Amino acid sequence: MSEFKDKVVLVTGGGGGMGVCIGKRFLEEGAKVYITDINEDRLKKAKAEMDPMGAVDYVVCNVTKVADIEKMVAEVVKRAGRLDVVVNTAGVWVEGDSWEMTEDEWDRTINVNLKGTFFVCSRTIPELIKTHGCIVNISSDAGIGGNPGNCIYNASKGGVTLITKSLGLELAPLGVRVNAVAPADVETPMLVGQAEVYGGGDIEGYYHNLLRKYPQGERAKFIQPSEIAECVLFLASPKVDSITATTLSIDCGLTAGY
Ligand SMILES: NC(=O)c1ccc[n+]([C@@H]2O[C@H](COP(=O)([O-])OP(=O)(O)OC[C@H]3O[C@@H](n4cnc5c(N)ncnc54)[C@H](O)[C@@H]3O)[C@@H](O)[C@H]2O)c1
């Protein structure tokens, strides 16, 4: 029997590329999955896609608003009766020269990626203490090392990597594990959006520039979201009870030389 059978899993950014994949993997293992996202159309589409696989439900939530998070968590607990695993997937991308960045770009990125991740952790912890549950955050290779033109995103994901350590230490005596994954470039709508917005009209050129950083050289290719989902399930598994306060890189070795 699966270790996730009848466990209740909450996935933020659950209408996005990784969120859908992560939700599906937990459903395959018999979990009850609650997806949440700011974008209701994405949630509806994700639910329709996931429904044949098992118990999935959704709640709309903007993770930049603490009151919204509190309502969403209360709703999930009301419907499900418990919470075992929280996966913080909601995120946004920004890039560009630091001297041209706007206050809005800073606020949006930090608010979704860092504030949102922190407060979803914060407001779900009381439920996770009851179940000795766990949290898996989605950081990034950009949360491990710096990249030119990535200052704000680096700050947001570096923050995610560090709050994962701090929360892991803080919650260890309470039986709650907190870990993160740090993927490099994953083939999702976010990556497509990056190329469209920042590629200067040359989408293939944008992709080429990303891939040429990889140690695999000519053999480099984008990471599939299914691989991220596999690693999230690994970290959420009670079989790896000793793993906490850590960040697992899923980046083809990209950050190994940092
Ligand atoms: N795709 C990549 O290359 C890559 C690499 C490393 C890390 N990441 C991180 O992985 C996570 C998932 O990214 P993805 O590739 O699936 O992107 P995605 O754009 O497909 O999904 C992100 C989801 O977050 C939701 N979201 C955005 N703002 C929100 C808010 N305020 N409240 C609630 N939901 C909100 C979006 O609606 C979207 O459905 C993100 O945190 C991202 O930063 C992505």
Coordinates of C-alpha atoms in Angstrom, one line a residue, residues 93 95 191 194-196 198-200 202-211 222:
W93 CA 9.6 34.7 -13.1
E95 CA 14.6 39.0 -15.4
L191 CA 9.6 28.6 -19.4
Q194 CA 10.0 33.6 -20.1
A195 CA 11.0 33.0 -23.7
E196 CA 8.0 35.0 -25.0
Y198 CA 12.2 38.2 -22.5
G199 CA 13.4 36.5 -25.8
G200 CA 13.3 39.7 -27.8
D202 CA 13.8 35.0 -30.8
I203 CA 12.3 32.2 -28.7
E204 CA 14.7 29.5 -30.0
G205 CA 17.6 31.7 -29.4
Y206 CA 16.4 32.3 -25.8
Y207 CA 16.2 28.5 -25.3
H208 CA 19.6 28.0 -26.8
N209 CA 21.1 30.5 -24.4
L210 CA 19.7 28.7 -21.4
L211 CA 20.8 25.2 -22.6
F222 CA 15.1 20.9 -20.5

